[in-house]
Coordinates of C-alpha atoms in Angstrom, one line a residue:
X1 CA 0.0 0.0 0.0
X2 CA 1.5 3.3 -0.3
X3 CA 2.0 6.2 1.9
X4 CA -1.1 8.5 2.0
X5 CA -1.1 11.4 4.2
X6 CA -4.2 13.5 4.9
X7 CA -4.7 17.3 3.8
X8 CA -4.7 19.4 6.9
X9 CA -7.7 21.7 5.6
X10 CA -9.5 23.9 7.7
X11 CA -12.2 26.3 6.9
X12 CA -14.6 27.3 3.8
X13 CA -12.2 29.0 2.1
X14 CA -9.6 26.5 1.9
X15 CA -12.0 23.4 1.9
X16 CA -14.3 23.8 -0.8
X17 CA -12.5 24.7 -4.2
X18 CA -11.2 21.4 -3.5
X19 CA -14.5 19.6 -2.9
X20 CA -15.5 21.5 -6.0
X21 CA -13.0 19.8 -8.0
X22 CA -14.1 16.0 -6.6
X23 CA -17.6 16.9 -7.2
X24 CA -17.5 15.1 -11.0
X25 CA -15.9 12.1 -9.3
X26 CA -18.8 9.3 -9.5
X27 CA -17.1 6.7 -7.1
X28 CA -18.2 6.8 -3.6
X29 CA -18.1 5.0 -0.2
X30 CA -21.2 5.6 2.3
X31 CA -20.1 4.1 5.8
X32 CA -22.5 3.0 8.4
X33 CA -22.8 5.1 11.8
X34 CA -20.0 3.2 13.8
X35 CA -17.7 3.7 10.7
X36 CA -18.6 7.1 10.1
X37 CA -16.7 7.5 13.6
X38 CA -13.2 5.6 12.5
X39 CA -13.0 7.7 9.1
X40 CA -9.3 8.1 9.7
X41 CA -9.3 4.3 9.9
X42 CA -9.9 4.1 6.1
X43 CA -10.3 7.1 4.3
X44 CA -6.5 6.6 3.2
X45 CA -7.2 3.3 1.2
X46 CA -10.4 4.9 0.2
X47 CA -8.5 7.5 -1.6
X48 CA -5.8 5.1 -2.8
X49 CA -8.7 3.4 -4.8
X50 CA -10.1 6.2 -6.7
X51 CA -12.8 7.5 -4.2
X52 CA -14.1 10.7 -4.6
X53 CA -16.7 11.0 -2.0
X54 CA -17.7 10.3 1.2
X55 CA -21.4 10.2 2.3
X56 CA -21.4 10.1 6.3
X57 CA -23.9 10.8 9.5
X58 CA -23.4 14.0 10.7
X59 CA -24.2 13.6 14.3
X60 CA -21.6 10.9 14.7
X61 CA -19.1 13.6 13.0
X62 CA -16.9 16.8 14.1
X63 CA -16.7 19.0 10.9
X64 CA -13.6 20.5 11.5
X65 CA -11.7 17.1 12.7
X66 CA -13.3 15.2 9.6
X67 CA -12.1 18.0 7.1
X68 CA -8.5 17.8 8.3
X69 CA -9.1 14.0 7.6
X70 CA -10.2 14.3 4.6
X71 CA -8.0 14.3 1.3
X72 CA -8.3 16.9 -1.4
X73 CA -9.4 14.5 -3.3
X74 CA -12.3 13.3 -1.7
X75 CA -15.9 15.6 -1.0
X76 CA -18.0 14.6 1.6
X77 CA -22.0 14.6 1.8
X78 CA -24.5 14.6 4.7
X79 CA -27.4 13.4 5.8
X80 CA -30.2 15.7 7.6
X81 CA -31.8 12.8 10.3
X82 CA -35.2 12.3 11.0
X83 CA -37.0 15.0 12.8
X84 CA -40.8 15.1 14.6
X85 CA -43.0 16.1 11.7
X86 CA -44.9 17.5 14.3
X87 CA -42.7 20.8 15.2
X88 CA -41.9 22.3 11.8
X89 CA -39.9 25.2 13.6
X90 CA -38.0 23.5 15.2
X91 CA -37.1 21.0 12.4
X92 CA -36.0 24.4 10.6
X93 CA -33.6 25.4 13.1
X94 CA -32.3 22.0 13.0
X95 CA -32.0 22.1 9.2
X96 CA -30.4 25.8 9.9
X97 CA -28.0 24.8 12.8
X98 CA -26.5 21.6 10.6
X99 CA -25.9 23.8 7.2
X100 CA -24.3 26.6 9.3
X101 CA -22.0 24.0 11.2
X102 CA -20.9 21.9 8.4
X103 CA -20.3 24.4 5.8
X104 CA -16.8 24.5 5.4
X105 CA -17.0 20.5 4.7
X106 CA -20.3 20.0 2.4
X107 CA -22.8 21.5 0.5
X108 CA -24.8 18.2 -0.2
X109 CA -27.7 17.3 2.0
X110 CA -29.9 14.0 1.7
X111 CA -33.3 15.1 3.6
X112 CA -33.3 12.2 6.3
X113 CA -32.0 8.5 5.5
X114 CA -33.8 6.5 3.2
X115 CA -37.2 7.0 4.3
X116 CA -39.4 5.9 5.5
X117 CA -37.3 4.0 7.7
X118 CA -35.3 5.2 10.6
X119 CA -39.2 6.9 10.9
X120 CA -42.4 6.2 12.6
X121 CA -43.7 4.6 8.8
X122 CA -43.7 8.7 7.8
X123 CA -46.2 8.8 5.2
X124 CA -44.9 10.4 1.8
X125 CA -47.2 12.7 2.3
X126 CA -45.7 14.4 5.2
X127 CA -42.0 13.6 4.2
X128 CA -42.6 16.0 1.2
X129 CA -43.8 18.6 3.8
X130 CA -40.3 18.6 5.4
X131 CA -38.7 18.1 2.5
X132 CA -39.7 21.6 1.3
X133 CA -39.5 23.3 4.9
X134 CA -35.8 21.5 4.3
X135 CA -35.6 23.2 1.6
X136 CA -36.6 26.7 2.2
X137 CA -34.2 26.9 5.5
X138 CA -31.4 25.4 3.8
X139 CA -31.1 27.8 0.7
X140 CA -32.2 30.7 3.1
X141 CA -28.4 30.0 5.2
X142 CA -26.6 29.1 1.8
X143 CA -28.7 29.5 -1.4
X144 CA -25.4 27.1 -2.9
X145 CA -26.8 23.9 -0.7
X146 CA -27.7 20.7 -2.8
X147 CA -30.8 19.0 -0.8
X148 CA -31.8 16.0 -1.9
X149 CA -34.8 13.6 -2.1
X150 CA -34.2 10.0 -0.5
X151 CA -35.9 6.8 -0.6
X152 CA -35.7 3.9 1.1
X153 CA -34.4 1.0 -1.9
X154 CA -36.0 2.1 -5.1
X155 CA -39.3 3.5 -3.3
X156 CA -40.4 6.0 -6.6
X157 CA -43.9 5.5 -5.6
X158 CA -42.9 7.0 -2.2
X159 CA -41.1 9.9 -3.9
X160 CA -43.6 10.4 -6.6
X161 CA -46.7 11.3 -3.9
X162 CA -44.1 13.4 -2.2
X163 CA -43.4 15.5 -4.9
X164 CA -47.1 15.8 -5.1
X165 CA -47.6 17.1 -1.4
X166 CA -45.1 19.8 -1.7
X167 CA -41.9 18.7 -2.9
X168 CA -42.3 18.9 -6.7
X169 CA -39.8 22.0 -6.9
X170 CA -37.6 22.1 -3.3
X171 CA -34.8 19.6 -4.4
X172 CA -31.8 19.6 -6.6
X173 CA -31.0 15.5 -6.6
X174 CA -32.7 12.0 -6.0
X175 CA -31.3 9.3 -4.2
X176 CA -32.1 6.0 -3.9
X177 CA -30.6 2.4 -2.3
X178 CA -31.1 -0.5 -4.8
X179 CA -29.9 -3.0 -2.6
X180 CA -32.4 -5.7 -3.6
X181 CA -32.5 -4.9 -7.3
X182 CA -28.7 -5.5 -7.4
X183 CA -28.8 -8.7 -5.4
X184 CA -30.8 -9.5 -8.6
X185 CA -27.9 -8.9 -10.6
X186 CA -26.3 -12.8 -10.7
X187 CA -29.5 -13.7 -11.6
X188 CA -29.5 -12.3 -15.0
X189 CA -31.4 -8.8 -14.2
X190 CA -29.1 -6.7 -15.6
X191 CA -32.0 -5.0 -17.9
X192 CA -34.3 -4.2 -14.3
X193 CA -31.2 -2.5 -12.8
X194 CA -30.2 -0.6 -15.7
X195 CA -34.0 1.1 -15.8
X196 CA -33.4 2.4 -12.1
X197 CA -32.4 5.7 -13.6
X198 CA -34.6 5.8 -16.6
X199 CA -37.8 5.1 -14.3
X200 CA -36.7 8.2 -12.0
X201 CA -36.4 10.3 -14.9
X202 CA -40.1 9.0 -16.0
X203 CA -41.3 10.2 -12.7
X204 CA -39.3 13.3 -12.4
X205 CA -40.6 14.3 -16.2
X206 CA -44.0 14.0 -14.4
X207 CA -44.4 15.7 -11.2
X208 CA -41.5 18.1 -12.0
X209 CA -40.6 18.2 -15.4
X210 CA -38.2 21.2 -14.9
X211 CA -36.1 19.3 -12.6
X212 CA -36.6 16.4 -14.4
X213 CA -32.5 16.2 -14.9
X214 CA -31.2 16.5 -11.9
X215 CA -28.3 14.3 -10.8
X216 CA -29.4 11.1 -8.9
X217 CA -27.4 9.2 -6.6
X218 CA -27.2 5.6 -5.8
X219 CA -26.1 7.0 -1.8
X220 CA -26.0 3.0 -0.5
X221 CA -25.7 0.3 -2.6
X222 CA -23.7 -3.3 -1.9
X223 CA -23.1 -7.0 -0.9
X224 CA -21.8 -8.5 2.3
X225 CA -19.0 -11.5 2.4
X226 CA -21.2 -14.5 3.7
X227 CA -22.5 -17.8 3.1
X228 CA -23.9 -17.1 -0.4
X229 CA -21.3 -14.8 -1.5
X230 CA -17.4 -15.0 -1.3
X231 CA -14.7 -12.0 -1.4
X232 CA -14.6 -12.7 -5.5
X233 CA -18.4 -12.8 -5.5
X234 CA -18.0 -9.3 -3.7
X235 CA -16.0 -8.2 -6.3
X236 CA -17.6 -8.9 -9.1
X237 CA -21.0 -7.7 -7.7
X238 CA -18.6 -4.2 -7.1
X239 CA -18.0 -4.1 -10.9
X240 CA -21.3 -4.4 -12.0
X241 CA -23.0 -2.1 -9.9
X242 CA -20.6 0.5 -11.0
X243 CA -20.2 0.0 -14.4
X244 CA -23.9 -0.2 -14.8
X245 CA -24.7 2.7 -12.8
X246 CA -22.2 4.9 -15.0
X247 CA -23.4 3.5 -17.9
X248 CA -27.5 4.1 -17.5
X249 CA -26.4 8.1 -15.9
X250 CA -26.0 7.9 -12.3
X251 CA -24.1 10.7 -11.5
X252 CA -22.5 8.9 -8.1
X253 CA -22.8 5.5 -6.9
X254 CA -21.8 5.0 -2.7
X255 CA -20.1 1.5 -1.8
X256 CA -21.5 0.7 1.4
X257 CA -19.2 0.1 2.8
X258 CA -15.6 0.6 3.2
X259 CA -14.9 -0.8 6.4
X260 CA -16.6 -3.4 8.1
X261 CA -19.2 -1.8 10.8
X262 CA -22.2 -2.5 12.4
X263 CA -24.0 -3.4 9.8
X264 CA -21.6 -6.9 8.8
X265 CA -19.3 -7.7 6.9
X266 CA -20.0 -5.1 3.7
X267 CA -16.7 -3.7 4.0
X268 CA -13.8 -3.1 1.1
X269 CA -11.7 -3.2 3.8
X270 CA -12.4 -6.8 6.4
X271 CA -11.1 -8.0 9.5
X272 CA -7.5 -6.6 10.6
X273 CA -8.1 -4.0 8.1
X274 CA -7.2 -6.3 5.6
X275 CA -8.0 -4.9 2.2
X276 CA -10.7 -6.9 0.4
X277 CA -10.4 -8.2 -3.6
X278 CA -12.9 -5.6 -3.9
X279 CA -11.0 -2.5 -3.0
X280 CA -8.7 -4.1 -5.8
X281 CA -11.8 -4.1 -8.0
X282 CA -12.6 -0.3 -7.5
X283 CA -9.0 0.8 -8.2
X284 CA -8.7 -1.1 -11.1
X285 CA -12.4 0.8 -12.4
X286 CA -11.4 4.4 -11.2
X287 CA -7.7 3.5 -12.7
X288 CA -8.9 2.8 -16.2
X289 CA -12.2 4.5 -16.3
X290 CA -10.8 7.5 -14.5
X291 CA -12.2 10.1 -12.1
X292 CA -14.7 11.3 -14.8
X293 CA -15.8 8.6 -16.8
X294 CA -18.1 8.9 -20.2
X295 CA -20.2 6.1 -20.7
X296 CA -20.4 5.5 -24.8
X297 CA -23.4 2.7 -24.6
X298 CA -23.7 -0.9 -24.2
X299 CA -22.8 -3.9 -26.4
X300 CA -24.8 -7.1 -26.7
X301 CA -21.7 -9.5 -27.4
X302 CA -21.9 -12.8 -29.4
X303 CA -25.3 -11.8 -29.6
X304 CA -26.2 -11.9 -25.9
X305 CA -23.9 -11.1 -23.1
X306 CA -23.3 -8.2 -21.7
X307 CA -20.7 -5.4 -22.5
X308 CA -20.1 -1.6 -21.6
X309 CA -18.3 0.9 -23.3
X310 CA -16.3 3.6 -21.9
X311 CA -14.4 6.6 -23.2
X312 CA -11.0 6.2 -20.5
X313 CA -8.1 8.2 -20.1
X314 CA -6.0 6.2 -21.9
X315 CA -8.3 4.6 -24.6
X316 CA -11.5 2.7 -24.7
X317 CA -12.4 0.6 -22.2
X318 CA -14.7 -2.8 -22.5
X319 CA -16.3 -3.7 -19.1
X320 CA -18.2 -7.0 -20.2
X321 CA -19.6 -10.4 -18.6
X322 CA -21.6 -13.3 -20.1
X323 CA -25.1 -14.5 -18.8
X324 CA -25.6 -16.7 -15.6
X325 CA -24.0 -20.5 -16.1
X326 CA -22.7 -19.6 -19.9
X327 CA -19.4 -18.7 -21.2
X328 CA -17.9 -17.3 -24.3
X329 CA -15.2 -15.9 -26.5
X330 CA -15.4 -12.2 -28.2
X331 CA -12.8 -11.7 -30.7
X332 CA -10.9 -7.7 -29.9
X333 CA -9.6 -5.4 -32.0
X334 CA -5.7 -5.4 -32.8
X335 CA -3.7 -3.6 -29.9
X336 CA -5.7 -4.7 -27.3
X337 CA -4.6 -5.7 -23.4
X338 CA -6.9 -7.7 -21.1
X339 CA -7.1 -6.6 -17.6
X340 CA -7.7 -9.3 -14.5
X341 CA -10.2 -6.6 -12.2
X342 CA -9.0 -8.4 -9.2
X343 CA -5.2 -7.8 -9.1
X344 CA -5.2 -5.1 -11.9
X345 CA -2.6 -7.2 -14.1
X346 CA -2.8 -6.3 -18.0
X347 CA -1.9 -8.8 -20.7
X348 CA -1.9 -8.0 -24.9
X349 CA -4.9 -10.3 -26.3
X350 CA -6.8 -10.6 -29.2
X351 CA -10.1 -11.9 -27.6
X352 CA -11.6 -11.6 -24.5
X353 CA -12.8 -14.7 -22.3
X354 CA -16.5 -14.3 -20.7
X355 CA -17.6 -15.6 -17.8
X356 CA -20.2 -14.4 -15.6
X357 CA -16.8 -13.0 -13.4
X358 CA -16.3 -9.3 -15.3
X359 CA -13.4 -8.8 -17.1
X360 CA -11.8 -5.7 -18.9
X361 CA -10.4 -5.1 -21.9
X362 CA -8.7 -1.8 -23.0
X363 CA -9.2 -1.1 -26.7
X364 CA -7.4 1.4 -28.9
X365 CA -9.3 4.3 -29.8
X366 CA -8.9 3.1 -33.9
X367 CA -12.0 0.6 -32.8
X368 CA -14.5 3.0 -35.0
X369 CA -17.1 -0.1 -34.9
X370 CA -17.2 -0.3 -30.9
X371 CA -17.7 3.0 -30.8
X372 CA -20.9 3.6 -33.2
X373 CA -22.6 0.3 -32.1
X374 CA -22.4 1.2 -28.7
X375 CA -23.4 4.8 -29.4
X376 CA -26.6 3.8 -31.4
X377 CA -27.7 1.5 -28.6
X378 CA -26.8 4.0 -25.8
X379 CA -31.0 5.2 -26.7
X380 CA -32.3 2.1 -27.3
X381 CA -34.0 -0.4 -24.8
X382 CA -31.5 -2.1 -22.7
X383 CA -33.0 -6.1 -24.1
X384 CA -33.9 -8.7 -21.4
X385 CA -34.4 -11.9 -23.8
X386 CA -35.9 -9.0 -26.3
X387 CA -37.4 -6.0 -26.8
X388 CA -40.8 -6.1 -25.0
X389 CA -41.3 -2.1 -25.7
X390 CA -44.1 -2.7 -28.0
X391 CA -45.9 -5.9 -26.5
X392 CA -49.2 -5.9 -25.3
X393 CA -48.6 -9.4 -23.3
X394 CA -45.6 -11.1 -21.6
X395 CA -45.9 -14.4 -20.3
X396 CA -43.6 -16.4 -17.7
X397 CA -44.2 -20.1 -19.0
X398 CA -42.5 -23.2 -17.3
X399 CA -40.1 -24.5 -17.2
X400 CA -38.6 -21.3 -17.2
X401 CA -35.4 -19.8 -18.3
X402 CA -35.2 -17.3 -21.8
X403 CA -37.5 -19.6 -23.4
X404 CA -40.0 -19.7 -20.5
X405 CA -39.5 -16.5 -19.1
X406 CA -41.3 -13.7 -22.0
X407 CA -40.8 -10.2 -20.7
X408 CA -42.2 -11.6 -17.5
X409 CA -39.4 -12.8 -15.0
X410 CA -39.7 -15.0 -11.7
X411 CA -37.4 -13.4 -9.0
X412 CA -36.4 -15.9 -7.1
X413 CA -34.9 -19.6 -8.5
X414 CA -37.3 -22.0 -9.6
X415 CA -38.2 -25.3 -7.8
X416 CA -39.3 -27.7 -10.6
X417 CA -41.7 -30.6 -10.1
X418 CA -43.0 -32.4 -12.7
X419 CA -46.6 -33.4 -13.3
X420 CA -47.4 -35.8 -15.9
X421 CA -45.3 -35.2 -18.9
X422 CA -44.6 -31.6 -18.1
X423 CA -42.5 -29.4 -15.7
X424 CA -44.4 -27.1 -13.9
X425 CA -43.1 -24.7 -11.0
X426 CA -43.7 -25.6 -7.9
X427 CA -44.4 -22.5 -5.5
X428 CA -44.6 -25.0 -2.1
X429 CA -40.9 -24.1 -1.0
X430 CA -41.2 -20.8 -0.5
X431 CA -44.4 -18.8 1.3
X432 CA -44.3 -16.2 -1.8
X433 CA -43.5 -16.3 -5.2
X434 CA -42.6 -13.2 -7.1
X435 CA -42.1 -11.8 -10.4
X436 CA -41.2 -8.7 -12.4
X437 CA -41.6 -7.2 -15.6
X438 CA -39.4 -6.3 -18.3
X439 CA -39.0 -2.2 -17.6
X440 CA -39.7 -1.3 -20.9
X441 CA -42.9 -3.1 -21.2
X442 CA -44.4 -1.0 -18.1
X443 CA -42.2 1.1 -15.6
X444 CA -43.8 3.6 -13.5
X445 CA -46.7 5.0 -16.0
X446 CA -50.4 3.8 -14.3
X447 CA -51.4 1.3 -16.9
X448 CA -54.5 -0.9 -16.0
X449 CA -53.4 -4.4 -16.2
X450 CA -54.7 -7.8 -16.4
X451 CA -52.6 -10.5 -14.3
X452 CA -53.5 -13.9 -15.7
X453 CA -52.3 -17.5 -13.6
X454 CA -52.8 -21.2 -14.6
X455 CA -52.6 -22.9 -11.0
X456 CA -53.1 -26.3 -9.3
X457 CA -53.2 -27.4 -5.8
X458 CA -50.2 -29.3 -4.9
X459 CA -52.4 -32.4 -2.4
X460 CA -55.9 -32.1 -0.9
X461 CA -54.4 -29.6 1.4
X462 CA -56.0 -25.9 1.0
X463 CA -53.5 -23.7 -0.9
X464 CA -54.2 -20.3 -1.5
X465 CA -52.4 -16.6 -1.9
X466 CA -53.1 -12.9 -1.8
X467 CA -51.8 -11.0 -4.9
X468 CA -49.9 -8.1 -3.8
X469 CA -48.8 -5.6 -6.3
X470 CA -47.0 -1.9 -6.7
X471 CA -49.8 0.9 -7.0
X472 CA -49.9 4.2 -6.8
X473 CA -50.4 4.3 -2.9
X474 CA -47.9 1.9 -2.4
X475 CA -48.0 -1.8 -2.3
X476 CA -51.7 -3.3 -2.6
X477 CA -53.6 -6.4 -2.3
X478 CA -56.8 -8.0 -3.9
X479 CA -57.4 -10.5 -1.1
X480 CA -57.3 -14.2 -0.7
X481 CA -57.5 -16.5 -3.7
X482 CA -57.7 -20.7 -2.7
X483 CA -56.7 -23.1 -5.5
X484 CA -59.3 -24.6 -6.0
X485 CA -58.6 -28.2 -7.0
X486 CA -56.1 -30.9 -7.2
X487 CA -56.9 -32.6 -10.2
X488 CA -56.8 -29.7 -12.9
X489 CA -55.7 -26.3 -13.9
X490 CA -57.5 -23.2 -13.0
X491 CA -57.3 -20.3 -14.6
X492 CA -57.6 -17.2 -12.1
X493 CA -57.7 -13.6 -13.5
X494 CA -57.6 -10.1 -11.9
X495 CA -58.0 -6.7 -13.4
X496 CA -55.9 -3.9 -12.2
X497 CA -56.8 -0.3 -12.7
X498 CA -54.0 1.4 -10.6
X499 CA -51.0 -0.4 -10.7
X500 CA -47.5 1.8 -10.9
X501 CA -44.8 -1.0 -11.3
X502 CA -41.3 0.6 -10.0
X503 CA -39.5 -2.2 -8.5
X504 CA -39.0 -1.4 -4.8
X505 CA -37.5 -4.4 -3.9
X506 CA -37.1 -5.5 -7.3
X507 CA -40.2 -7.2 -7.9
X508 CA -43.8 -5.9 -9.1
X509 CA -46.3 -8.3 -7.9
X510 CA -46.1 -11.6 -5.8
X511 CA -48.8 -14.5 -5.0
X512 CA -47.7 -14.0 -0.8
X513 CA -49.6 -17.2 0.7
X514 CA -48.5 -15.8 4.3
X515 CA -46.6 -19.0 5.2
X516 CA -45.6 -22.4 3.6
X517 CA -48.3 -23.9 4.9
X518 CA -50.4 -22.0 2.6
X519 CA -48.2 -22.8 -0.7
X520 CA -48.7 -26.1 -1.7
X521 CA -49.8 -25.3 -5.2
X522 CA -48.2 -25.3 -9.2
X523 CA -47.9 -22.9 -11.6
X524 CA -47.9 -23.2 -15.3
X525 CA -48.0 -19.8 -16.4
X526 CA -48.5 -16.3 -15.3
X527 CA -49.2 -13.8 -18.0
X528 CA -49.9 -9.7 -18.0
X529 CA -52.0 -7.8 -20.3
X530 CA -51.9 -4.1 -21.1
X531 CA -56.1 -3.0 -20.7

């Protein structure tokens, strides 16, 4: 590691030119409240890797002391905590008090964390109430502050009747934590997480269509070490959050988080402050992508794997990986090196080896063809299995997989059971079953919908679920529905009128049967029709 010494900063004057200059850096870090209070613990391999910012809690924080911690390099961002909606002056001062203190060190404000947790269950209602008293105070002390909307996970329908109740013009960024849409990732959801962005922009075009390009954030996003997932694992989830977040316009993405807190075992940096393969991983992205990278578009390679294209200091740069459990070989331009993400090596090559681990290859600039089929599909609809833009109906059929799986997408991994000659899926492990849509058949815009199911109890035991769906007020339900028989398929249908699919938690709709007791029942297909 090398030597890193902090810049002894202290006071507006000196601090924020510099901050100024880190504000185009993308890469971030977002520690948890106990590592918010050991920032001199890790800030130093933080900046080694490329980070530009820091996004902390600023009641756990001295200004002054963390600005003389802080590199030049690196800007730092606050969050404004929860307050009682019920005393608006005094949630004012508060707002007043924390601007005035932390001046010298930021000038970006998140209005409370992720709501509405860390709340009484706020409604959105009310949190677009503060929000704009937030507002008002903020720019009243320093009419330069950045506050900013925040949502728990991808919450837009939480956001959306916020901005309706007040907040529609007293923000100047969005932030959201797509922890569960990312866990999604290994899955082969790479199209649902590259629409994050795109929906928000839906949604800000309208409730507030003249802020409807303001920067938004990904202020937490990440995956622990644990049972499921290794250090490589880590890694490679690291890569693809990043590079996908550059590549569909997120203007920062927060790793959370660099050291290993409270919260488990998230950190870049683990036990002993032992540096993890995926601090490796983010140097070798800010290394070759650089401090301010420009995403040129994305490249379906061999026809169906994933590739992304970036403009980097020193040439073009090819993040790419193939689909879940399939490999392949891409053939590269002449002059081009290979880079191993996870110890930064580079090799010449003239192809590039996919797996679903990411790899890197630096191409030379001459690579004309890269460049303009990357740039031509940079507007078009990211494809999941095709281009359900257009469609009317998509369809999840078993058994499953791109055949089974049109434009309609089970979230979790299928359990099989066979019936007769057929495979059908069998929704008895698990007390809910879930499923999302392809984002450019429906994202955000109310559409009325009809959700089709072909079902059949399991045994003689009842089986039944409630279908729960995103709406406009949040998550809704239509009530119980048993399976009726054991000895044939039944066809149940329901008609939505006010559905607003956003992905939340990375799903749309789910058949919740409460408990396993409840699931014992088969599916042969679920289908969903545009009224």
């Amino acid at each position: 590691m090398s030597a890193w010494r902090p810049a002894l900063l202290v006071g507006a004057a000196a601090l924020w030119p510099l901050l100024a200059q880190a504000a185009d850096n993308p890469f971030g870090v977002a520690p948890s409240a106990s590592s918010s209070r050991s920032l001199s613990r890790w800030v130093g391999p933080m900046a080694e890797a490329g980070v530009g910012w820091v996004r902390g809690f600023s009641p756990t924080l001295d200004p002054a002391q963390t600005a003389r911690s802080l590199p030049a390099s690196i800007g730092f961002s606050g969050v404004l905590e929860y307050r009682d909606p019920a005393d608006p002056a005094a949630w004012q001062q508060y707002v007043r008090d924390r601007v005035r203190t932390f001046r010298p060190l930021t000038r970006h404000w998140e209005v409370w964390n992720e709501p509405p947790n860390f709340t009484p269950n706020t409604p959105p209602e009310v949190y677009g109430q503060m929000v704009a008293l937030a507002y008002d105070a903020a720019k009243a002390v320093d009419p330069s502050v950045q506050l900013g909307l925040a949502a728990q996970s991808v919450n837009l329908n939480y956001l959306d009747r916020a901005l309706l109740a007040g907040a529609r013009d007293k923000f100047d960024f969005v932030t959201v934590h797509p922890y569960e849409t990312a866990g999604l990732i290994p899955r082969g959801f790479e199209a649902q997480f590259m629409a994050i962005v795109p929906t928000i922009r839906k949604m800000l075009r309208a409730r507030s269509p003249e802020r409807a390009d303001v920067p938004v954030y990904f202020t937490e996003v990440g995956q622990p070490v644990d049972a499921r997932n290794d250090e490589t694992a880590q890694a490679s989830q690291l890569i693809k959050i990043y590079t996908m977040g550059l590549a569909q316009g997120a203007a920062r993405i927060h790793w959370f988080e660099p050291l290993d807190g409270d919260s488990g075992p998230f950190g870049l940096i683990g036990p002993q402050g032992r540096p993890r393969p995926a601090h490796t991983a983010l140097r070798t992205l800010t290394t070759h992508l650089g401090p301010q990278p420009r995403a040129l578009g994305w490249l379906l390679l061999a026809g169906q794997h994933h590739g992304f294209l970036f403009d980097g200091p020193q040439g073009l740069v090819l993040v790419a990986w193939s689909r879940p459990d399939s490999t392949a070989v891409v053939t590269l331009p002449a002059g081009s090196r290979v880079v191993d993400p996870l110890s930064g090596a580079a090799r010449a090559a003239n192809s590039l080896a996919l797996s679903p681990q990411p790899a890197l290859a630096l191409l030379p600039r001459e690579a004309g063809d890269w460049v303009r089929q990357a740039s031509a599909n940079q507007a078009r609809p990211y494809p999941w299995h095709g281009d359900h833009s257009g469609a009317g109906r998509i369809e999840f059929t078993a058994p499953g997989g791109p055949a089974g799986a049109r434009g309609l997408h089970l979230t979790q991994a299928p359990t099989w059971r066979a019936l007769g000659t057929e495979q059908v899926l069998d929704a008895a492990p698990r007390a809910t079953t879930s499923f999302t849509v392809d984002p450019n058949f429906l994202s955000y815009s109310p559409q009325p919908l009809r959700i089709t199911a072909v079902v059949r109890r399991n045994s003689a035991q009842a089986a039944g679920f409630n279908l729960k769906y995103e709406s406009r007020s949040g998550t809704s339900s239509l009530g119980w529905n048993t399976v009726p028989a054991q000895d044939e398929w039944t066809t149940l249908s329901w008609f939505i009128a006010d559905a607003q699919f956003v992905g939340k938690f990375g799903y749309h709709f789910s058949f919740d049967s409460d408990s396993t007791r409840h699931s014992g029942y088969s599916i042969r297909s679920v289908s969903v029709s545009k009224e």
